[in-house]
XYZ file of C-alpha atoms in Angstrom:
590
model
C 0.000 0.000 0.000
C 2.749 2.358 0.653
C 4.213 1.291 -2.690
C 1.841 2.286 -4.502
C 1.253 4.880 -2.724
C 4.366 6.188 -3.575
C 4.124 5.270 -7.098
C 0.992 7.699 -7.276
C 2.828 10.607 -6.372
C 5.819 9.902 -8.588
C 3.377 9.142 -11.586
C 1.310 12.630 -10.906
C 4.764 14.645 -10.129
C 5.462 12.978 -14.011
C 2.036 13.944 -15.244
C 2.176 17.900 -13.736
C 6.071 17.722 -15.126
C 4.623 16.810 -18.724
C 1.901 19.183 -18.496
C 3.862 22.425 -17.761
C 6.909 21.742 -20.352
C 5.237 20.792 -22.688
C 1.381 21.238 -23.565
C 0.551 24.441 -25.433
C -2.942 24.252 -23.780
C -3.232 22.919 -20.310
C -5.235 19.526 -19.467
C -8.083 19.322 -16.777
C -8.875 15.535 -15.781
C -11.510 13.699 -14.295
C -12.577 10.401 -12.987
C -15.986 9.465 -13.226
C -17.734 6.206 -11.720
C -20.956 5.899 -12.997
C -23.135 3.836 -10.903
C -26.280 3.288 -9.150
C -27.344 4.700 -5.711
C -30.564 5.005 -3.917
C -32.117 8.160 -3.306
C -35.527 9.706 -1.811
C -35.689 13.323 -3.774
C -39.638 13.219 -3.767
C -39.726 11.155 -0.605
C -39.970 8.122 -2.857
C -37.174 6.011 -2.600
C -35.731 4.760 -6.329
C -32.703 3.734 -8.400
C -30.658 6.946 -9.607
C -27.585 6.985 -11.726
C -24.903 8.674 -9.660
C -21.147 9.843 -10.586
C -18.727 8.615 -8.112
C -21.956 8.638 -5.545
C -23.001 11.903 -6.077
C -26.656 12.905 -7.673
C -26.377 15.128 -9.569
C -22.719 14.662 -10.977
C -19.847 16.934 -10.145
C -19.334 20.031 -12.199
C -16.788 20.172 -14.963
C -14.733 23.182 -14.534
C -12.503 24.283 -17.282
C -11.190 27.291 -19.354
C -11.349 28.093 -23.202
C -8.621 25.878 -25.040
C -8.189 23.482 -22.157
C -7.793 19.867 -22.904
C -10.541 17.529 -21.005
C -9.776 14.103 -20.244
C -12.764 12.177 -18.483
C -11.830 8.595 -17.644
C -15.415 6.922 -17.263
C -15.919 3.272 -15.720
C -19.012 2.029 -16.302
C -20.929 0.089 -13.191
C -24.098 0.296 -14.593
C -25.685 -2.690 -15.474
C -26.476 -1.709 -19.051
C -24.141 0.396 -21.914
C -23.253 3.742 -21.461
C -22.263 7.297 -22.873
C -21.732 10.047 -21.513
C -22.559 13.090 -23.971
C -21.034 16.722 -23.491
C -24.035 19.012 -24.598
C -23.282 22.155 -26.464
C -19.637 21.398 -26.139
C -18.436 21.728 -29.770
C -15.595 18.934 -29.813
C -13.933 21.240 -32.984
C -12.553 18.163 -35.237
C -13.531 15.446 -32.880
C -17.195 13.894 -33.516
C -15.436 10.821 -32.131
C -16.016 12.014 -28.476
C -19.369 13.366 -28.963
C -20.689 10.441 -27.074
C -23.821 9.819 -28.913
C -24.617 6.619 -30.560
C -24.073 8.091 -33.995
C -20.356 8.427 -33.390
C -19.359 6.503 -30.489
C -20.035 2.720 -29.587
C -21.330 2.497 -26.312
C -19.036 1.422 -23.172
C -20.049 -1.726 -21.855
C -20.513 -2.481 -18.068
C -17.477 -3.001 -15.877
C -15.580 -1.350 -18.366
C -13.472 1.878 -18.826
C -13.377 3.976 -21.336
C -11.246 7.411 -21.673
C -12.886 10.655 -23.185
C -10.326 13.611 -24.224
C -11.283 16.367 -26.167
C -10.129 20.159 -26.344
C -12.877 22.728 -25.517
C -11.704 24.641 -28.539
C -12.598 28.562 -28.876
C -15.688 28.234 -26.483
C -17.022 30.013 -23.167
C -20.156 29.279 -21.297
C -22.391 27.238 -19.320
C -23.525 23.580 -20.763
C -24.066 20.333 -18.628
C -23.302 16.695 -19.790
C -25.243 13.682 -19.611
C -25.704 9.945 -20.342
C -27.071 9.515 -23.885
C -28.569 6.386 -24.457
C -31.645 4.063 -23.568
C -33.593 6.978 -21.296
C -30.597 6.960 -18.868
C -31.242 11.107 -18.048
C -34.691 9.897 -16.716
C -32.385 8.762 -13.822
C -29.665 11.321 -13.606
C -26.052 11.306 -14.303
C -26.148 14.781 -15.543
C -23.907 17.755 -14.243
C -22.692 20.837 -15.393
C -19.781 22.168 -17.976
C -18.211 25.529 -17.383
C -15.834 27.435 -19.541
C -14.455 29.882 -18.058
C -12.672 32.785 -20.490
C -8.891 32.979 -20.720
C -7.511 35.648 -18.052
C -6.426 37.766 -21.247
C -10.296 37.978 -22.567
C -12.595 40.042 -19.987
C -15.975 39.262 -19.053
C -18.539 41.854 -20.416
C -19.166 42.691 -16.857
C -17.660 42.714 -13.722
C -16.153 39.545 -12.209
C -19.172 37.880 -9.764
C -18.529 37.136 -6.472
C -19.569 33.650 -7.216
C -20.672 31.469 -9.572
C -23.532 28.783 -8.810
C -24.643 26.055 -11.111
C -28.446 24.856 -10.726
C -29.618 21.775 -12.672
C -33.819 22.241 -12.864
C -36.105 19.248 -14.401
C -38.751 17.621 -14.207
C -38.764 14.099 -12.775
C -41.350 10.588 -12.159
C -40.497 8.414 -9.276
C -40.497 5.364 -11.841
C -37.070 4.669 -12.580
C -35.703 5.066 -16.137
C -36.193 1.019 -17.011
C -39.920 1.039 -16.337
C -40.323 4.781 -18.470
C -38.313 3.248 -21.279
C -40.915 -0.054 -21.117
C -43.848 2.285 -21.088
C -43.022 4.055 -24.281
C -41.660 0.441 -25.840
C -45.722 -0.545 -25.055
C -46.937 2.348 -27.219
C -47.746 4.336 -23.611
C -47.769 8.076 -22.816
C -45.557 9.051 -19.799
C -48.071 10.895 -17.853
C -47.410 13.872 -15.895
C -44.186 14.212 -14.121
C -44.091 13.671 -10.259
C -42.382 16.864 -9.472
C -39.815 19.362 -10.762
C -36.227 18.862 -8.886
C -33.637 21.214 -8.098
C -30.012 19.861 -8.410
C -31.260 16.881 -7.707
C -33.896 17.758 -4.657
C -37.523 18.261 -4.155
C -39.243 20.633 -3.082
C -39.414 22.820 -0.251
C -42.446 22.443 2.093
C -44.065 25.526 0.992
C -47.408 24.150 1.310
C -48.612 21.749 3.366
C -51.289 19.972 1.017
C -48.992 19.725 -2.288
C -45.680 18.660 -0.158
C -44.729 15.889 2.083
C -42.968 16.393 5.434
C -39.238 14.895 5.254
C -38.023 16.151 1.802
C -34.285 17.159 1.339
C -34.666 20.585 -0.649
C -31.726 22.685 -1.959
C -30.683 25.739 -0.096
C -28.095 28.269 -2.068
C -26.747 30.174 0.589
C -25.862 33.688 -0.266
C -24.261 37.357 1.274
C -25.944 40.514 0.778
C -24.472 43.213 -1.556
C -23.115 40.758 -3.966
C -23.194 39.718 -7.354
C -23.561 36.257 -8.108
C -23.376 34.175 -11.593
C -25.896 31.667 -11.807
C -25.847 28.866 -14.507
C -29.389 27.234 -14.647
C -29.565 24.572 -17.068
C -32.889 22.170 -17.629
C -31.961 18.933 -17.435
C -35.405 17.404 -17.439
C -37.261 14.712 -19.360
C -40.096 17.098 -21.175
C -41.322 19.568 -19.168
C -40.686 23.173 -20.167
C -40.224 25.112 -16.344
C -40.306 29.093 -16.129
C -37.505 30.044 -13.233
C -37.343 33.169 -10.875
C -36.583 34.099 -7.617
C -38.519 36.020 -5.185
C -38.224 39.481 -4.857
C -35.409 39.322 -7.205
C -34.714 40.637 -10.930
C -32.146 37.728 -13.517
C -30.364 39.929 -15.431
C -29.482 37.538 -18.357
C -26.037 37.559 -19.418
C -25.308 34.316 -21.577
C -26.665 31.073 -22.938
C -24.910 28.091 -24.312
C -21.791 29.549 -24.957
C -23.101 33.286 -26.403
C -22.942 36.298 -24.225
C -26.224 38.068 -24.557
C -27.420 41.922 -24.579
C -27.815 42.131 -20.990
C -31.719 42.477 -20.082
C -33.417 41.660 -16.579
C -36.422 39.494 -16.449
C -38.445 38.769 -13.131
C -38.711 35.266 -14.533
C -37.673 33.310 -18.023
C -39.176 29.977 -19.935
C -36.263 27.496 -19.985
C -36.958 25.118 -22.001
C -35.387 21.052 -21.821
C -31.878 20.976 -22.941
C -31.522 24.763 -22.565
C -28.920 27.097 -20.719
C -28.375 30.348 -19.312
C -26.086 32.300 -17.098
C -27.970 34.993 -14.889
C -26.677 37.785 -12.976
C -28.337 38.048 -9.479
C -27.716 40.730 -7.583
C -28.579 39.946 -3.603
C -29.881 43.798 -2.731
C -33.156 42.368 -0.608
C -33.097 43.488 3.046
C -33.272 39.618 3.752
C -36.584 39.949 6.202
C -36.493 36.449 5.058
C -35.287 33.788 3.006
C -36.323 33.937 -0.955
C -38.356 31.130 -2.859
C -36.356 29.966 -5.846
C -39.196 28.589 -8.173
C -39.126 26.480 -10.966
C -42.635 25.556 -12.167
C -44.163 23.736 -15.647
C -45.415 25.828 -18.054
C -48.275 25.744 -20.896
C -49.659 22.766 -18.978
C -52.973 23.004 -16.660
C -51.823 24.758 -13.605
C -54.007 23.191 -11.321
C -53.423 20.145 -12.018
C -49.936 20.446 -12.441
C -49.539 22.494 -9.302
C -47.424 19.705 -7.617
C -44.796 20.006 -10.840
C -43.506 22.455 -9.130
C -39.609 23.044 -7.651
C -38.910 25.071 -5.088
C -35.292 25.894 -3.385
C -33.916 28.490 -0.842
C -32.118 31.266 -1.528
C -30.643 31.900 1.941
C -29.003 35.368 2.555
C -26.225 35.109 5.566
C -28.426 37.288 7.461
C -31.719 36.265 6.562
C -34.340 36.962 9.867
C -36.212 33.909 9.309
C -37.847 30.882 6.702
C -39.308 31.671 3.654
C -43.281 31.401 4.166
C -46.676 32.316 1.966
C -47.430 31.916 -1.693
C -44.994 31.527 -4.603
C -44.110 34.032 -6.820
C -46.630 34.147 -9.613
C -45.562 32.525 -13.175
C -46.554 34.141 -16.006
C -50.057 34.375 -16.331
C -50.733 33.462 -19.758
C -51.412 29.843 -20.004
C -53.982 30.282 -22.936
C -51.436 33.036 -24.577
C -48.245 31.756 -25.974
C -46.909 35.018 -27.388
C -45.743 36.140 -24.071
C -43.243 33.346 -23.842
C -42.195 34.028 -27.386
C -41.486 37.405 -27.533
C -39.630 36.930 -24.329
C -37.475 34.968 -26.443
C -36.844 36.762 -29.240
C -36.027 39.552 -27.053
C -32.862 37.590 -26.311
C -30.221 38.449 -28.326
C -26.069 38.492 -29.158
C -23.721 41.036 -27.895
C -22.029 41.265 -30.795
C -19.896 43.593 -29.477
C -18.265 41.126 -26.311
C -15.266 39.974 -26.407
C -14.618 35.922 -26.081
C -13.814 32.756 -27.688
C -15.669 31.286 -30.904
C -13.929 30.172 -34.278
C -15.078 33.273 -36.047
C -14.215 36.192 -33.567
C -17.006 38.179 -32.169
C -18.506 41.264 -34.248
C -16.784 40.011 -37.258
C -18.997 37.125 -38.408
C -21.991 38.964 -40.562
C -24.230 35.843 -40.817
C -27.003 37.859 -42.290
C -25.110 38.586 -45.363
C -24.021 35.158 -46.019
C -25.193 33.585 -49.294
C -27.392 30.049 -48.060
C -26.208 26.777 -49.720
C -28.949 24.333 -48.314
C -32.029 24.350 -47.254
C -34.192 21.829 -44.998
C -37.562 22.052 -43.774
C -38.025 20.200 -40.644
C -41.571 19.009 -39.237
C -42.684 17.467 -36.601
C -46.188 16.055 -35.260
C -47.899 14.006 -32.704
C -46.470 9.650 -32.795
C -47.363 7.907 -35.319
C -47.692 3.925 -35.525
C -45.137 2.743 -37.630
C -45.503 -1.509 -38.392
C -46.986 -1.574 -35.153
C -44.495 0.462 -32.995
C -45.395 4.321 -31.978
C -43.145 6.253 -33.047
C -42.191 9.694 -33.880
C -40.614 11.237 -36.810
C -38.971 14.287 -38.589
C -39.958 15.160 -42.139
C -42.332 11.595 -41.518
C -39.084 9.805 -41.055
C -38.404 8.245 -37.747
C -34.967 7.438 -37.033
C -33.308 4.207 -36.289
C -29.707 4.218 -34.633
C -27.817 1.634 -36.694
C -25.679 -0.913 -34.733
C -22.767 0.651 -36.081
C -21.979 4.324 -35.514
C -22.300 6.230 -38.722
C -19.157 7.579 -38.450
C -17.334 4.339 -37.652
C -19.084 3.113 -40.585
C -17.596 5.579 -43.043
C -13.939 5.280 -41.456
C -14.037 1.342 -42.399
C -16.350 1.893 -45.260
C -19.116 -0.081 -44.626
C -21.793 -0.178 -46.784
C -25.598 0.036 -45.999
C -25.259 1.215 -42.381
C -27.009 4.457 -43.452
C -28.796 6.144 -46.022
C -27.031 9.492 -47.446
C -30.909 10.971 -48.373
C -33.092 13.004 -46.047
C -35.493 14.870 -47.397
C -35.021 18.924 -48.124
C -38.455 18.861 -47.629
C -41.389 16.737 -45.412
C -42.357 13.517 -47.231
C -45.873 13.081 -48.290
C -46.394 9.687 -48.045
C -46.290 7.448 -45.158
C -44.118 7.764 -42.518
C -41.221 5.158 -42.417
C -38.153 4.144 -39.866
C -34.894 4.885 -41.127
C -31.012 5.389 -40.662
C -31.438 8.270 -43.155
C -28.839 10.997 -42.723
C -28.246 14.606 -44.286
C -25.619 15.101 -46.510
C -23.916 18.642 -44.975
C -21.642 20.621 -47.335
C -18.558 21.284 -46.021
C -18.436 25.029 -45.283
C -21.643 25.285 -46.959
C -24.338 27.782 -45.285
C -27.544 25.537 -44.187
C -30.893 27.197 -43.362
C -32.892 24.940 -41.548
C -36.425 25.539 -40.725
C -37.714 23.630 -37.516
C -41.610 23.000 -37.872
C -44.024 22.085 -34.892
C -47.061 20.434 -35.789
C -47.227 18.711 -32.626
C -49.127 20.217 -29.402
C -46.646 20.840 -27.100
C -43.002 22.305 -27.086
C -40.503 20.914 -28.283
C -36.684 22.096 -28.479
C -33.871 20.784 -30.779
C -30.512 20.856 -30.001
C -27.449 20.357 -32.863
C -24.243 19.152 -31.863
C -20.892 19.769 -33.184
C -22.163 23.874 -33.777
C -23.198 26.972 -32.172
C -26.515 28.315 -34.834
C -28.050 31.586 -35.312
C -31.538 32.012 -34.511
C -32.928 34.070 -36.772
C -36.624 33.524 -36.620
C -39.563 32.147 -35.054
C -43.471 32.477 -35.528
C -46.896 30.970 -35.250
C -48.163 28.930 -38.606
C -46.649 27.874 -41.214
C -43.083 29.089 -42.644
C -43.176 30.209 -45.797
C -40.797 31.523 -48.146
C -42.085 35.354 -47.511
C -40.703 34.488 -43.483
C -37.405 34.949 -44.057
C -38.626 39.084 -44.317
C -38.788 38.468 -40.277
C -35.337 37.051 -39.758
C -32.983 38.763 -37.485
C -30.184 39.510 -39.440
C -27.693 40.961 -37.200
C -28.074 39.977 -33.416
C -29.753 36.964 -33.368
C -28.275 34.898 -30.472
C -26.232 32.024 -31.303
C -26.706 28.906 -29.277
C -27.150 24.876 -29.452
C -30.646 24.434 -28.129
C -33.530 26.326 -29.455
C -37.296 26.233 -28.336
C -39.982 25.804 -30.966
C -43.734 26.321 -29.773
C -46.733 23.926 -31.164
C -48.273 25.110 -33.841
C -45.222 27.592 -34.527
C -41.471 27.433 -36.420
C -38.446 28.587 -36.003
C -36.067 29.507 -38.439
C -31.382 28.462 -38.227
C -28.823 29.312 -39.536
C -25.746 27.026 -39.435
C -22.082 27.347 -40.674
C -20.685 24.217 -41.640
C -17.187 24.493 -40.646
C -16.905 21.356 -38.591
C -15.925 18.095 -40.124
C -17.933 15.463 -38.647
C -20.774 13.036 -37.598
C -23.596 15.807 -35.647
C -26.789 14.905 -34.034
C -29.640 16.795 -34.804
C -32.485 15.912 -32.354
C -35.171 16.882 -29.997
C -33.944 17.464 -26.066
C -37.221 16.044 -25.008
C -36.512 12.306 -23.626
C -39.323 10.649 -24.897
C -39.808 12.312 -28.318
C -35.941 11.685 -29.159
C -36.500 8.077 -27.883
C -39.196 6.750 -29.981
C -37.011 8.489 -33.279
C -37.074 12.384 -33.712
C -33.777 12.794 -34.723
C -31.278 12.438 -37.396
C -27.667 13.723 -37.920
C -26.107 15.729 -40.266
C -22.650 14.615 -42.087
C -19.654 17.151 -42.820
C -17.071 15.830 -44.913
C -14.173 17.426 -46.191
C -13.494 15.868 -49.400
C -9.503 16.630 -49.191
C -8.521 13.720 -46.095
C -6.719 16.532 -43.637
C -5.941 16.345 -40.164
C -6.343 19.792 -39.841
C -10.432 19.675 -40.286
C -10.532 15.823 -38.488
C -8.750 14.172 -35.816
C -7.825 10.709 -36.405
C -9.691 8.067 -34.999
C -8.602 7.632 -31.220
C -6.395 4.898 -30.715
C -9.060 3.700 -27.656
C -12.318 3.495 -29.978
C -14.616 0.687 -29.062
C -16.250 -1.177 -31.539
C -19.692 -2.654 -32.350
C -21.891 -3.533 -35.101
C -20.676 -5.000 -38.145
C -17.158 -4.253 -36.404
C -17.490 -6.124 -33.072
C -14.964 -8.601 -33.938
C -12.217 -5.823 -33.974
C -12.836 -5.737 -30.095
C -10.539 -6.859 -27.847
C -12.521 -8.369 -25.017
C -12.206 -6.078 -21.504
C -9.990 -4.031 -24.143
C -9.345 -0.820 -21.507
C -7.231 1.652 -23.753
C -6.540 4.955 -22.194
C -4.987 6.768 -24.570
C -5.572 8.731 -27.630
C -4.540 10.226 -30.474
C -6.139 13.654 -30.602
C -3.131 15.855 -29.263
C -0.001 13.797 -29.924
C 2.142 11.809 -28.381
C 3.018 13.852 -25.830
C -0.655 14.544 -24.099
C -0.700 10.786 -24.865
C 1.995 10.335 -22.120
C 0.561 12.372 -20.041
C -3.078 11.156 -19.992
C -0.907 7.265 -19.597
C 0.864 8.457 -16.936
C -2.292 10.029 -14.880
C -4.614 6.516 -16.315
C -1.685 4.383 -14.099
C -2.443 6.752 -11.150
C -5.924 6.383 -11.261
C -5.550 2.306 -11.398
C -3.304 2.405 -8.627
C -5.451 5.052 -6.734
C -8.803 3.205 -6.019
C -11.825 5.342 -6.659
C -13.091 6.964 -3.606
C-alpha cells in the first residue's frame, strides 16, 4: 500500500512535469464512476444513476482551449455514454458520445474521453445519452471559463452557482423506457427537482414532510453568476426568484445583450447564465421557483420546484405563496417574444472560431435548405413512433461515423429529405448530406401540441426567426439579421417554427435531435454529415487509438480491451493522460 502509494505521487509529479513543459494548452482531468445509488428526492425512494456517488454529478470546470480528459468506468448494469451538450468537440465527432459516433461502453468497463474545448465560453451540462438513462440522472454541469487575457462583459461575480432544474417521475428510467416500448404516454411528471432535490415544504397539502430541498446560501451586496440549465425529461419550467430581478447575461456559450427578467421559460436541454444581484433586506429567506409551463396549472400544481435562496443574514424561513408565473397559459406570445427579445452582444469579447462582431451571418449567401416538421407519434408496423420530415430514425448498430472510417456499406442512407415527405411515414437510418463550409438554413416546424426544443451538436446556430403557422418563403422578411443569439438548443412552440442558420465548418458526424426524452427516444432525430473531401488532419482528428467497436465491427474488439490513450493531441498529451490513467488504477476510486 505504501508502494503504490508512492508510485501515485511519482506518476502525478510525471504527469504535472509533462503538463507544464510541454502542452501548449493545459489539461483538466476527471474520474468518473458511474453507478447506481438510492435516493428519496420526492420522498420516494428509487434507483438513480450517480457519478462517483453523487446525484447530480460533479461540475466540470474548465477554461477556453483546455484539454478535457474524463476517464469513465461504467458500473451500470447496461451500456453507457456520456454526452457533453453544447460542447463543440472542434474536429472530434469521435467524443461526442452519442450513438451516432461513439459505440457504447459496456458495463465493468473503462473507457477514456479527451477532447479540447476549442474557442468556447459558457455554461452547458453533460449527460448519459442512451436508452432513457437522463430519466435517472447522471447529468452535471460544464463551465468554460474565459482565458484571463479575454474580460468578461461585466464585472467579475462574487460567485458562480450552477443549478440543474427538471422535471422528474419516481419510476425509474427502465420502467419509463418499457412504457413508451408498449406504445404508452408518460403521464405527468411527479415533481420538478432542483439539483437533484424536491421541493421545499411551501405548502402543506402539495408537499410531504421529510423532503431534502436545496438551499443556495448567499451574502448581501453581492453579485452572483448563476448557470441554470434544464436537465429534465419534457417539461418546459419558467424560473425566478422572489423578490429578485435575472439579469441575463449568456446562454450556451453566447454572451447576450444584458436584459433583466423577473422570470424566463427554460426550455429542456436549454442554458443560461444569470446575474443576481442579492440587494433584498433579507426579512427572510427567498423562494427559488421552478414551475411547468403551458400545462394546466391546477393540475400540475405539484410540478412544481422550489429551493432556498438563503441570505447570511436572513431573519427567518421563507413562508406564503410563490411568486406568480406568467399568467398566460392560454397566450403563448408572451413566452415568445420573451425569447426573441434575447439576443447576441455582438460587441463582447470571447472565444468562438469566427471572432465576435466580425462574423456577418445575415449577409451570407445560403447553400442548403431543410424544412423540418414534426407532429404528434405515429404507428409505424406496429411500434409508436415519432418522426422528422415523416421519417423516424433508427440508430444503426454501427456508428455512422465508424461506418464511413471502415467503409461499410448500408449502415445508413445518405438521403433526407429537403423537404417533409408526403407519403407514409417510415423508420430509417437516413442521414443529411452537410456541405462542407456550406451555409444551411434549416427551418424547424411544430405540428405537434406541445413544445418541443432541438438541439445540434458539433455547432453553435443563429436564430434568426420564429413564428406561429406555417413558414413560408415570404418568413425569411422576419429574420434577425444581425443579433440573433447564437446557441445549441432552441425552443420551438406547437403550432409555430423557427427559423437556423448554421455554418458548416466542422468536419464530422452531428446529431440533430429533440432534447425532449421521450420524443428523441421513440425516433425524432437524425444527424447531419460534414465531410471534407480533401482527407486533412487539420479539419478531423484521427480516430482515437481507444475506440470501441460494435456492429458489423465487433470482432475488432478486444474483449475487456481498456485503452486509455488517444490520439487527438499527440504523443506527448498521450503520455501524459498514460501516466495520470496508471495513477488512477493504482489510486482506487473513492
Amino acid at each position: 500500500m505504501a508502494l503504490n502509494k508512492f508510485l501515485v505521487l511519482f506518476l502525478i509529479h510525471i504527469a504535472l512535469l509533462l503538463n507544464s513543459c510541454f502542452a501548449e494548452d493545459p489539461f483538466v482531468f476527471y474520474n468518473f464512476e458511474v453507478s447506481y445509488i438510492t435516493a428519496s428526492p420526492l420522498g420516494v425512494p428509487q434507483q438513480v444513476i450517480a457519478i462517483n456517488n453523487k446525484f447530480p454529478g460533479p461540475t466540470i470546470n474548465s477554461t477556453t482551449n483546455n484539454n478535457v480528459v474524463v476517464n469513465v468506468r461504467n458500473k451500470l448494469d447496461e451500456s453507457l455514454l456520456l454526452h457533453w451538450s453544447g460542447i463543440q468537440q472542434r474536429r472530434s465527432s469521435w467524443q461526442d458520445g452519442l450513438p451516432g459516433t461513439n459505440c457504447p461502453i459496456p458495463p465493468k468497463w473503462n473507457w477514456t474521453y479527451q477532447f479540447q474545448v476549442k474557442d468556447q465560453i459558457g455554461s452547458f451540462f453533460y449527460f448519459p445519452s442512451l436508452r432513457f438513462q437522463r430519466a435517472a440522472g447522471g447529468f452535471g454541469g460544464f463551465i468554460i471559463n474565459n482565458r484571463d487575457i479575454i474580460p468578461i462583459p461585466f464585472a467579475t461575480p462574487d460567485g458562480d452557482i450552477t443549478i440543474l432544474i427538471g422535471d422528474w417521475y419516481t419510476r425509474n428510467h427502465t420502467a419509463l423506457r418499457m412504457a413508451l416500448d408498449a406504445g404508452k404516454d408518460l403521464g405527468m411528471p411527479d415533481g420538478v427537482l432542483v439539483n437533484g432535490k424536491g421541493p421545499y415544504r411551501y405548502n402543506d397539502t402539495l408537499v410531504p414532510d421529510g423532503i431534502d430541498y436545496e438551499t443556495i446560501d448567499v451574502h448581501p451586496g453581492k453579485t452572483y453568476r448563476l448557470r441554470v440549465h434544464n436537465v429534465g425529461i419534457s417539461t418546459s419550467l419558467n424560473f425566478r426568484i422572489q423578490s429578485h430581478n435575472l439579469l441575463l447575461a449568456e446562454t450556451e456559450g453566447s454572451y447576450t445583450v444584458q436584459q433583466n427578467y423577473t422570470s424566463l421559460d427554460i426550455h429542456v436541454g436549454q442554458s443560461y447564465s444569470f446575474l443576481l444581484t442579492t440587494d433584498q433586506n433579507a426579512s427572510s429567506d427567498y423562494y427559488i421557483v421552478a414551475s411547468a409551463r403551458f400545462v394546466n396549472e391546477s393540475r400540475w400544481k405539484r410540478v412544481t420546484g422550489v429551493a432556498i435562496l438563503r441570505y447570511s443574514n436572513s431573519k427567518g424561513k421563507a413562508s406564503g405563496p410563490l411568486p406568480d408565473p406568467p399568467r398566460d397559459e392560454y397566450d403563448k406570445t408572451f413566452s415568445m417574444n420573451q425569447a426573441r427579445s434575447i439576443r447576441w452582444n455582438v460587441s463582447a469579447s470571447g472565444a468562438r472560431p469566427n471572432p465576435q462582431g466580425s462574423f456577418r451571418y445575415g449577409s451570407i449567401n445560403v447553400t442548403e435548405i431543410f424544412v423540418l416538421r414534426n407532429k404528434p407519434p405515429v404507428t409505424i408496423d406496429g411500434k409508436r413512433r415519432t418522426t422528422l420530415s415523416g421519417i423516424s430514425f433508427v440508430n444503426p448498430a454501427t456508428p455512422i461515423r465508424l461506418a464511413d472510417q471502415f467503409k461499410l456499406k448500408g449502415v445508413y442512407k445518405l438521403d433526407f429529405p429537403n423537404r417533409p415527405l408526403t407519403g407514409p411515414s417510415k423508420m430509417e437510418t437516413s442521414v443529411i448530406n452537410g456541405t462542407y463550409r456550406g451555409f444551411m438554413e434549416v427551418i424547424l416546424q411544430n405540428n405537434d401540441t406541445k413544445v418541443q426544443t432541438y438541439h445540434l451538436s458539433g455547432y453553435a446556430f443563429f436564430v434568426v426567426g420564429m413564428d406561429y403557422g406555417e413558414w413560408s418563403e415570404n418568413s425569411r422578411g422576419t429574420y434577425n439579421k444581425w443579433d440573433g443569439i447564437a446557441r445549441s438548443t432552441t425552443q420551438v412552440y406547437p403550432g409555430a417554427w423557427t427559423a437556423i442558420l448554421i455554418s458548416l465548418d466542422n468536419v464530422g458526424v452531428w446529431n440533430l435531435r429533440t432534447e425532449n426524452l421521450d420524443s428523441w427516444y421513440l425516433g425524432q432525430e437524425t444527424y447531419i454529415r460534414v465531410v471534407n473531401p480533401e482527407k486533412t488532419n487539420k479539419t478531423e482528428f484521427p480516430m482515437p487509438d481507444n475506440v470501441l467497436y460494435c456492429g458489423a465491427l465487433s470482432k475488432m474488439q478486444k474483449p475487456q480491451d481498456v485503452s486509455f490513450a488517444t490520439s487527438i493531441a499527440g504523443n506527448r498529451s498521450k503520455l501524459f493522460i498514460t501516466v495520470l490513467m496508471l495513477a488512477s488504477i493504482l489510486l482506487p476510486f473513492r
